[in-house]
Structure formats: structure tokens, C-alpha cells
mmCIF file of C-alpha atoms in Angstrom:
data_model
loop_
_atom_site.group_PDB
_atom_site.id
_atom_site.type_symbol
_atom_site.label_atom_id
_atom_site.label_comp_id
_atom_site.label_asym_id
_atom_site.label_seq_id
_atom_site.Cartn_x
_atom_site.Cartn_y
_atom_site.Cartn_z
ATOM 1 C CA ALA B 1 143.248 143.403 22.693
ATOM 2 C CA GLN B 2 146.931 142.753 22.325
ATOM 3 C CA LYS B 3 149.236 143.797 25.118
ATOM 4 C CA VAL B 4 152.812 143.330 26.261
ATOM 5 C CA THR B 5 153.818 143.746 29.880
ATOM 6 C CA GLN B 6 157.354 144.146 31.131
ATOM 7 C CA ALA B 7 156.857 144.394 34.842
ATOM 8 C CA GLN B 8 160.477 145.176 35.661
ATOM 9 C CA THR B 9 161.050 148.865 35.066
ATOM 10 C CA GLU B 10 164.699 148.883 36.077
ATOM 11 C CA ILE B 11 167.227 146.222 37.004
ATOM 12 C CA SER B 12 170.722 146.803 38.286
ATOM 13 C CA VAL B 13 173.334 144.048 38.418
ATOM 14 C CA VAL B 14 177.054 143.749 38.855
ATOM 15 C CA GLU B 15 179.150 142.570 35.954
ATOM 16 C CA LYS B 16 179.246 138.782 35.443
ATOM 17 C CA GLU B 17 175.894 138.269 37.127
ATOM 18 C CA ASP B 18 173.138 136.526 35.190
ATOM 19 C CA VAL B 19 169.963 138.513 34.682
ATOM 20 C CA THR B 20 166.514 137.625 33.346
ATOM 21 C CA LEU B 21 164.158 140.154 31.802
ATOM 22 C CA ASP B 22 160.512 139.197 31.956
ATOM 23 C CA CYS B 23 157.929 139.622 29.214
ATOM 24 C CA VAL B 24 154.276 138.622 29.413
ATOM 25 C CA TYR B 25 151.934 139.096 26.478
ATOM 26 C CA GLU B 26 148.221 138.961 25.776
ATOM 27 C CA THR B 27 146.657 138.087 22.439
ATOM 28 C CA ARG B 28 143.681 136.181 21.114
ATOM 29 C CA ASP B 29 145.536 135.222 17.951
ATOM 30 C CA THR B 30 146.747 131.671 17.533
ATOM 31 C CA THR B 31 149.488 132.826 15.215
ATOM 32 C CA TYR B 32 151.706 135.651 16.323
ATOM 33 C CA TYR B 33 155.331 136.639 16.583
ATOM 34 C CA LEU B 34 157.380 137.913 19.482
ATOM 35 C CA PHE B 35 160.453 140.087 19.297
ATOM 36 C CA TRP B 36 163.112 141.540 21.552
ATOM 37 C CA TYR B 37 164.862 144.813 20.789
ATOM 38 C CA LYS B 38 167.715 146.548 22.564
ATOM 39 C CA GLN B 39 167.962 150.328 22.916
ATOM 40 C CA PRO B 40 171.451 151.330 24.071
ATOM 41 C CA PRO B 41 172.135 154.823 25.460
ATOM 42 C CA SER B 42 172.837 156.029 21.923
ATOM 43 C CA GLY B 43 169.122 155.633 21.236
ATOM 44 C CA GLU B 44 168.748 153.346 18.250
ATOM 45 C CA LEU B 45 166.608 150.199 18.415
ATOM 46 C CA VAL B 46 168.519 147.027 17.661
ATOM 47 C CA PHE B 47 166.751 143.803 16.722
ATOM 48 C CA LEU B 48 167.754 140.807 18.837
ATOM 49 C CA ILE B 49 165.383 137.936 18.148
ATOM 50 C CA ARG B 50 162.109 136.890 16.533
ATOM 51 C CA ARG B 51 160.056 133.887 17.641
ATOM 52 C CA ASN B 52 156.788 132.536 16.234
ATOM 53 C CA SER B 53 153.963 131.203 18.362
ATOM 54 C CA PHE B 54 154.423 127.618 17.177
ATOM 55 C CA ASP B 55 158.060 127.304 18.121
ATOM 56 C CA GLU B 56 158.531 126.871 21.849
ATOM 57 C CA GLN B 57 162.128 125.752 21.639
ATOM 58 C CA ASN B 58 164.458 127.830 23.724
ATOM 59 C CA GLU B 59 167.078 129.721 21.790
ATOM 60 C CA ILE B 60 170.632 130.553 22.740
ATOM 61 C CA SER B 61 172.898 133.039 21.040
ATOM 62 C CA GLY B 62 176.195 133.471 22.824
ATOM 63 C CA ARG B 63 175.454 134.946 26.249
ATOM 64 C CA TYR B 64 171.825 135.567 25.325
ATOM 65 C CA SER B 65 169.028 133.040 25.704
ATOM 66 C CA TRP B 66 165.286 133.197 25.351
ATOM 67 C CA ASN B 67 162.618 131.092 27.026
ATOM 68 C CA PHE B 68 159.210 131.040 25.321
ATOM 69 C CA GLN B 69 156.374 129.455 27.281
ATOM 70 C CA LYS B 70 153.020 129.572 25.604
ATOM 71 C CA SER B 71 151.256 128.147 28.671
ATOM 72 C CA THR B 72 152.173 131.224 30.692
ATOM 73 C CA SER B 73 152.239 133.666 27.740
ATOM 74 C CA SER B 74 155.804 134.577 28.541
ATOM 75 C CA PHE B 75 158.894 135.211 26.474
ATOM 76 C CA ASN B 76 161.737 135.858 28.881
ATOM 77 C CA PHE B 77 165.251 136.952 28.025
ATOM 78 C CA THR B 78 168.332 135.937 29.988
ATOM 79 C CA ILE B 79 171.782 137.446 29.748
ATOM 80 C CA THR B 80 174.477 135.214 31.172
ATOM 81 C CA ALA B 81 177.638 136.727 32.641
ATOM 82 C CA SER B 82 176.430 140.270 32.024
ATOM 83 C CA GLN B 83 178.825 142.942 30.819
ATOM 84 C CA VAL B 84 178.802 146.718 31.063
ATOM 85 C CA VAL B 85 178.046 146.898 27.329
ATOM 86 C CA ASP B 86 174.745 145.125 28.002
ATOM 87 C CA SER B 87 173.487 148.260 29.746
ATOM 88 C CA ALA B 88 170.468 149.365 27.737
ATOM 89 C CA VAL B 89 166.702 149.420 27.681
ATOM 90 C CA TYR B 90 165.272 146.151 26.407
ATOM 91 C CA PHE B 91 161.886 145.975 24.737
ATOM 92 C CA CYS B 92 159.673 142.991 24.149
ATOM 93 C CA ALA B 93 157.186 143.324 21.274
ATOM 94 C CA LEU B 94 154.276 141.414 19.781
ATOM 95 C CA SER B 95 153.093 141.235 16.181
ATOM 96 C CA GLY B 96 149.740 139.733 15.327
ATOM 97 C CA ILE B 97 146.581 140.481 13.417
ATOM 98 C CA ASN B 98 145.099 143.881 14.047
ATOM 99 C CA TYR B 99 141.505 144.895 14.177
ATOM 100 C CA GLY B 100 140.669 145.413 10.513
ATOM 101 C CA GLY B 101 142.865 142.544 9.403
ATOM 102 C CA SER B 102 146.168 144.274 8.871
ATOM 103 C CA GLN B 103 149.277 142.849 10.434
ATOM 104 C CA GLY B 104 152.886 143.699 10.943
ATOM 105 C CA ASN B 105 152.919 146.616 13.328
ATOM 106 C CA LEU B 106 154.620 145.986 16.651
ATOM 107 C CA ILE B 107 153.063 146.360 20.068
ATOM 108 C CA PHE B 108 155.793 147.141 22.536
ATOM 109 C CA GLY B 109 156.112 146.704 26.257
ATOM 110 C CA LYS B 110 157.276 149.673 28.330
ATOM 111 C CA GLY B 111 160.806 148.333 28.411
ATOM 112 C CA THR B 112 163.215 147.266 31.131
ATOM 113 C CA LYS B 113 166.244 149.423 31.816
ATOM 114 C CA LEU B 114 169.229 147.229 32.608
ATOM 115 C CA SER B 115 172.250 148.756 34.286
ATOM 116 C CA VAL B 116 175.345 146.592 34.556
ATOM 117 C CA LYS B 117 177.929 147.989 36.946
ATOM 118 C CA PRO B 118 181.603 147.094 36.822
ATOM 119 C CA ASP D 1 173.882 150.014 11.209
ATOM 120 C CA SER D 2 170.396 148.803 10.271
ATOM 121 C CA GLY D 3 170.451 150.329 6.793
ATOM 122 C CA VAL D 4 167.478 152.556 7.591
ATOM 123 C CA THR D 5 168.286 156.254 7.485
ATOM 124 C CA GLN D 6 166.393 159.096 9.090
ATOM 125 C CA THR D 7 166.868 162.832 8.830
ATOM 126 C CA PRO D 8 167.214 165.086 10.635
ATOM 127 C CA LYS D 9 168.697 163.570 13.770
ATOM 128 C CA HIS D 10 167.481 166.432 15.942
ATOM 129 C CA LEU D 11 164.787 169.016 15.384
ATOM 130 C CA ILE D 12 163.906 171.919 17.640
ATOM 131 C CA THR D 13 160.871 173.988 16.821
ATOM 132 C CA ALA D 14 158.112 176.052 18.406
ATOM 133 C CA THR D 15 154.501 175.299 19.181
ATOM 134 C CA GLY D 16 152.182 175.754 16.251
ATOM 135 C CA GLN D 17 154.842 174.985 13.673
ATOM 136 C CA ARG D 18 154.992 172.216 11.084
ATOM 137 C CA VAL D 19 157.892 169.827 10.514
ATOM 138 C CA THR D 20 158.718 166.988 8.154
ATOM 139 C CA LEU D 21 160.680 163.925 9.126
ATOM 140 C CA ARG D 22 162.273 161.813 6.437
ATOM 141 C CA CYS D 23 163.046 158.104 6.271
ATOM 142 C CA SER D 24 164.763 155.910 3.709
ATOM 143 C CA PRO D 25 164.173 152.167 4.124
ATOM 144 C CA ARG D 26 166.718 149.401 3.755
ATOM 145 C CA SER D 27 167.475 148.418 0.214
ATOM 146 C CA GLY D 28 164.810 145.992 -0.962
ATOM 147 C CA ASP D 29 162.308 146.751 1.791
ATOM 148 C CA LEU D 30 158.872 147.858 0.651
ATOM 149 C CA SER D 31 157.241 148.521 4.021
ATOM 150 C CA VAL D 32 157.835 151.562 6.172
ATOM 151 C CA TYR D 33 156.512 152.008 9.678
ATOM 152 C CA TRP D 34 156.522 155.091 11.894
ATOM 153 C CA TYR D 35 156.659 154.897 15.683
ATOM 154 C CA GLN D 36 156.670 157.532 18.401
ATOM 155 C CA GLN D 37 158.612 157.051 21.617
ATOM 156 C CA SER D 38 157.692 159.300 24.526
ATOM 157 C CA LEU D 39 158.275 159.014 28.261
ATOM 158 C CA ASP D 40 154.616 158.698 29.137
ATOM 159 C CA GLN D 41 153.321 156.624 26.212
ATOM 160 C CA GLY D 42 156.346 154.473 25.470
ATOM 161 C CA LEU D 43 156.823 153.159 21.927
ATOM 162 C CA GLN D 44 153.647 153.503 19.908
ATOM 163 C CA PHE D 45 152.879 152.557 16.330
ATOM 164 C CA LEU D 46 151.687 155.461 14.209
ATOM 165 C CA ILE D 47 151.276 154.345 10.615
ATOM 166 C CA GLN D 48 152.470 151.832 8.010
ATOM 167 C CA TYR D 49 153.007 152.140 4.285
ATOM 168 C CA TYR D 50 153.678 149.405 1.796
ATOM 169 C CA ASN D 51 154.915 150.193 -1.698
ATOM 170 C CA GLY D 52 153.361 153.632 -1.631
ATOM 171 C CA GLU D 53 150.025 152.730 -0.087
ATOM 172 C CA GLU D 54 148.828 153.187 3.461
ATOM 173 C CA ARG D 55 148.333 149.783 5.091
ATOM 174 C CA ALA D 56 147.607 150.343 8.746
ATOM 175 C CA LYS D 57 147.032 153.173 11.169
ATOM 176 C CA GLY D 58 147.722 153.203 14.841
ATOM 177 C CA ASN D 59 147.537 155.996 17.366
ATOM 178 C CA ILE D 60 148.266 158.748 14.892
ATOM 179 C CA LEU D 61 146.826 162.191 15.536
ATOM 180 C CA GLU D 62 144.865 163.978 12.816
ATOM 181 C CA ARG D 63 147.527 166.702 12.873
ATOM 182 C CA PHE D 64 150.025 164.094 11.679
ATOM 183 C CA SER D 65 150.194 162.647 8.198
ATOM 184 C CA ALA D 66 152.597 160.527 6.218
ATOM 185 C CA GLN D 67 153.288 159.342 2.726
ATOM 186 C CA GLN D 68 155.582 156.966 0.899
ATOM 187 C CA PHE D 69 157.021 158.046 -2.405
ATOM 188 C CA PRO D 70 157.751 156.014 -5.564
ATOM 189 C CA ASP D 71 161.394 155.683 -4.533
ATOM 190 C CA LEU D 72 160.041 154.160 -1.274
ATOM 191 C CA HIS D 73 161.305 156.859 1.047
ATOM 192 C CA SER D 74 158.709 158.111 3.482
ATOM 193 C CA GLU D 75 157.931 161.402 5.159
ATOM 194 C CA LEU D 76 156.047 162.030 8.371
ATOM 195 C CA ASN D 77 154.481 165.473 8.580
ATOM 196 C CA LEU D 78 153.617 166.914 11.973
ATOM 197 C CA SER D 79 151.623 170.124 12.066
ATOM 198 C CA SER D 80 150.212 172.530 14.667
ATOM 199 C CA LEU D 81 152.834 171.186 16.999
ATOM 200 C CA GLU D 82 152.192 171.056 20.714
ATOM 201 C CA LEU D 83 154.574 170.614 23.624
ATOM 202 C CA GLY D 84 153.348 167.060 24.033
ATOM 203 C CA ASP D 85 154.566 166.135 20.557
ATOM 204 C CA SER D 86 158.138 166.260 21.801
ATOM 205 C CA ALA D 87 159.382 162.711 21.378
ATOM 206 C CA LEU D 88 161.728 160.401 19.521
ATOM 207 C CA TYR D 89 160.252 159.395 16.174
ATOM 208 C CA PHE D 90 161.433 156.146 14.664
ATOM 209 C CA CYS D 91 161.062 154.816 11.208
ATOM 210 C CA ALA D 92 161.368 151.081 10.590
ATOM 211 C CA SER D 93 161.352 149.046 7.425
ATOM 212 C CA SER D 94 160.638 145.455 6.492
ATOM 213 C CA THR D 95 160.316 143.420 3.348
ATOM 214 C CA GLY D 96 156.553 142.953 3.424
ATOM 215 C CA THR D 97 153.440 143.384 5.477
ATOM 216 C CA VAL D 98 153.066 140.179 7.425
ATOM 217 C CA MET D 99 153.553 139.670 11.126
ATOM 218 C CA SER D 100 156.624 137.507 10.612
ATOM 219 C CA ASP D 101 158.595 140.305 8.972
ATOM 220 C CA THR D 102 161.366 141.655 11.135
ATOM 221 C CA GLN D 103 161.389 145.417 11.348
ATOM 222 C CA TYR D 104 164.718 147.208 11.299
ATOM 223 C CA PHE D 105 164.766 150.615 12.879
ATOM 224 C CA GLY D 106 166.473 153.825 11.919
ATOM 225 C CA PRO D 107 168.392 155.962 14.422
ATOM 226 C CA GLY D 108 165.355 158.138 15.097
ATOM 227 C CA THR D 109 164.606 161.847 14.948
ATOM 228 C CA ARG D 110 164.441 163.621 18.282
ATOM 229 C CA LEU D 111 161.807 166.350 18.114
ATOM 230 C CA THR D 112 161.729 169.062 20.725
ATOM 231 C CA VAL D 113 158.809 171.470 20.713
ATOM 232 C CA LEU D 114 159.391 174.637 22.759
#
């Protein structure tokens, strides 16, 4: 069965601190994709990044960086020099092959609520 | 703005009633997905349509049904509503049906069942 675990339910930091959000996944597929989404207080889900299972290169986008380690089945997300606007719930998600052969639907973790205080 | 639209934004109804949620995908996207977000279950996949045909089903109750129309908009019908159906319902769209497709989400419809 496919599963995504975000063990950190809530994290609180002070502005300018670095923070890492953990994501651990389970799948038997050799090919799969991992995603991160952000849900700000307004409620919408905003796509942040997509990574396939064959690309273990770390990725950096501004203050955001992602560390994918297949050996530990982890896809962690780091925000450098956090800002109040980063306050949101962050979801990690997995897309693979479902029972029955279909693919595409996302399996989400429970999310990590990040609060950045000024 | 993801380009995915959902109406209505909020819906308040009573137990036993039936409601319809509407979603219009991004221009050019053929796949529509429905997800339910609740406090106890988190974000759960309900159902997927591609170009008018059902492609995959997740944890969707028998009281719920969906369809995708020729103009590619989709509707999620929830009937015999129960208190536990109160949740945020998201629609997402993508270009195709493969696992590499990025899904873009609409703003959601918040359903409250009283």
C-alpha cells in the first residue's frame, strides 16, 4: 500500500529561522512522483514542486529547497530564513500506480502546520 | 490563481439533502479529480475523470457521484447528506492521467451540513 507520513503536526519558528518539514513515503512502485503543496490560511492548495523517483538531485528555488533520499524514502522540504508569509499547512503527496492499474491520483500526508512568528 | 474554478465557495445545508458542486478545469486540461478534506481523514482522493470517462475511484461513498461533461466541467453530487460529510471539497485538474501530471487545485467548496 502507498502511504505518506508527515510526523510533524505543527512547527512554530521565529522569523528568519530555517525550518525543515519532514516527509516519509511508502510504495512498492519503482516509478513514482512526489509533490509538495502549500495550503495558506485562505484555504487553496498551491503546487510547489514535483520530483520523480529517478531524480535524487536536490532542488533549490529561492528560499525553498528539497532533499530527496530514496534510501530513506524521504522527501524533506526546507525553508531558509522563514517569513511570516510562509505560515501555512504544507502537504507532501505521492503519485504512483494504483491497484487496478490506474495512476495519477495523489496520496497525501496529514500535513504540517507551520507558524512563523515575527 | 490556478485557473481551476469551483462553485459555490460555501454551501450550508441540512442532513438528508442533496447538493451539487461544480468544477471547471484549467484550459487544456482533460483530467478532473475530486478530493475531500476533513479534520479526521485529511485530504482524500474521491474520483477521477478523463475526457468524460471515469478513470479511477478512491474512497468515495455510494451516496456520492460525479460526472464530467463534454465541455470538460465536472459536477460532484452528494446526496442523503450526513453531518460527517461536512468538509472542504477540492477539484483539481491536469493534462492527462499519468502519475507525472501535476494537479492544480481549485479554491474548494466548503460544505457545512447542519
